[in-house]
Amino acid sequence: MTGPGTLAAAAPVSSGQARMWFLDQLGAPGAYNVALAFELPHVSAEVLERALAAVTARHDALRATFALGVDGLEQRLHEHAPVEVDVVDGDPAAAVRAAASRPFDLATGPLLRARVVRRPGEADLVTVAIHHIAADSSSLDVLASDLWECYFAFAAGRTPELAPVTTSYADYARWQRTWLDSDECRNQLAYWRSRLADAPQEVPLPAGGRRRLDVPPHGDSVTTTIDGAAYAALVELTLDRGATLFMTTVTLYACMLAAVAGVDD
């Protein structure tokens, strides 16, 4: 595998990319990777590599590297980026975890890699790992759709049928930079600074002590279930306020933290 291809252009980063880059610099390798996993019989690694190369060529965010320039952090968009596909045997769960958590180098790229796990008597397991700076939950859906259209098209000897790309993430980053320097943005910042002027600097949650600095970044999840009536009430409240269900549940979580901490805000 070679390094990134010829530099095509330098572009500003979005605020989301800047956050991801900063967190990556703090030294939590692999903590900000996202991954797709699929089961597919008799996967051709060669065809998969070709399909990933086509998707990478289609989306500039997958061909970016990041570095500090004269005006701060910038993304450097390359004409092409190498694609890594490895094929392994063994414990599928361990192989997928290893592929999904292996760190990316944002300065040199690439920001995407794939692994095919062969499972005797079962369908192969395909994992595509991407750094979060290049993809989020919405773009993962686009990536998966483009990837499998390219894979099955190439496997059948036909040209993929993909809609033209009319804008790029670099275009969005440029637009966002322009908006951040607009009167509208300044007015919104002034409003929220006034609105949050008396907000507490921290929530005094009861804790058993300070968090150690050497705690690894690995997390976990807890699943719970709410009944149908409570869910219906959440949806009704959300629609009434013109919000999203995510906004409503995060607000409820903030209320719960305030109650536990014994504060009003």
PDB file of N, CA and C in Angstrom, residues 1-5 80-83 108-110:
ATOM      1  N   MET A   1       0.844  -1.180   0.000  1.00  0.00           N
ATOM      2  CA  MET A   1       0.000   0.000   0.000  1.00  0.00           C
ATOM      3  C   MET A   1       0.881   1.232   0.000  1.00  0.00           C
ATOM      4  N   THR A   2       0.622   2.171  -0.884  1.00  0.00           N
ATOM      5  CA  THR A   2       1.391   3.391  -0.963  1.00  0.00           C
ATOM      6  C   THR A   2       0.690   4.508  -0.208  1.00  0.00           C
ATOM      7  N   GLY A   3       1.346   5.663  -0.141  1.00  0.00           N
ATOM      8  CA  GLY A   3       0.777   6.809   0.551  1.00  0.00           C
ATOM      9  C   GLY A   3      -0.257   7.501  -0.302  1.00  0.00           C
ATOM     10  N   PRO A   4      -0.800   8.636   0.194  1.00  0.00           N
ATOM     11  CA  PRO A   4      -1.843   9.339  -0.537  1.00  0.00           C
ATOM     12  C   PRO A   4      -1.326   9.851  -1.868  1.00  0.00           C
ATOM     13  N   GLY A   5      -2.236  10.015  -2.815  1.00  0.00           N
ATOM     14  CA  GLY A   5      -1.862  10.442  -4.149  1.00  0.00           C
ATOM     15  C   GLY A   5      -1.568  11.922  -4.226  1.00  0.00           C
ATOM     16  N   HIS A  80      -6.215  10.733  -5.382  1.00  0.00           N
ATOM     17  CA  HIS A  80      -6.630   9.362  -5.068  1.00  0.00           C
ATOM     18  C   HIS A  80      -6.050   8.988  -3.715  1.00  0.00           C
ATOM     19  N   ALA A  81      -6.617   7.967  -3.104  1.00  0.00           N
ATOM     20  CA  ALA A  81      -6.144   7.473  -1.812  1.00  0.00           C
ATOM     21  C   ALA A  81      -6.039   5.962  -1.880  1.00  0.00           C
ATOM     22  N   PRO A  82      -5.024   5.391  -1.236  1.00  0.00           N
ATOM     23  CA  PRO A  82      -4.893   3.934  -1.259  1.00  0.00           C
ATOM     24  C   PRO A  82      -6.035   3.270  -0.510  1.00  0.00           C
ATOM     25  N   VAL A  83      -6.358   2.066  -0.928  1.00  0.00           N
ATOM     26  CA  VAL A  83      -7.414   1.284  -0.293  1.00  0.00           C
ATOM     27  C   VAL A  83      -6.794  -0.005   0.234  1.00  0.00           C
ATOM     28  N   THR A 108      -1.431  11.303   7.367  1.00  0.00           N
ATOM     29  CA  THR A 108      -0.970  10.585   6.174  1.00  0.00           C
ATOM     30  C   THR A 108      -2.067   9.803   5.472  1.00  0.00           C
ATOM     31  N   GLY A 109      -3.169   9.493   6.185  1.00  0.00           N
ATOM     32  CA  GLY A 109      -4.216   8.666   5.592  1.00  0.00           C
ATOM     33  C   GLY A 109      -3.718   7.246   5.379  1.00  0.00           C
ATOM     34  N   PRO A 110      -4.524   6.403   4.765  1.00  0.00           N
ATOM     35  CA  PRO A 110      -5.917   6.643   4.376  1.00  0.00           C
ATOM     36  C   PRO A 110      -6.840   6.647   5.581  1.00  0.00           C
TER      37      PRO A 110
END
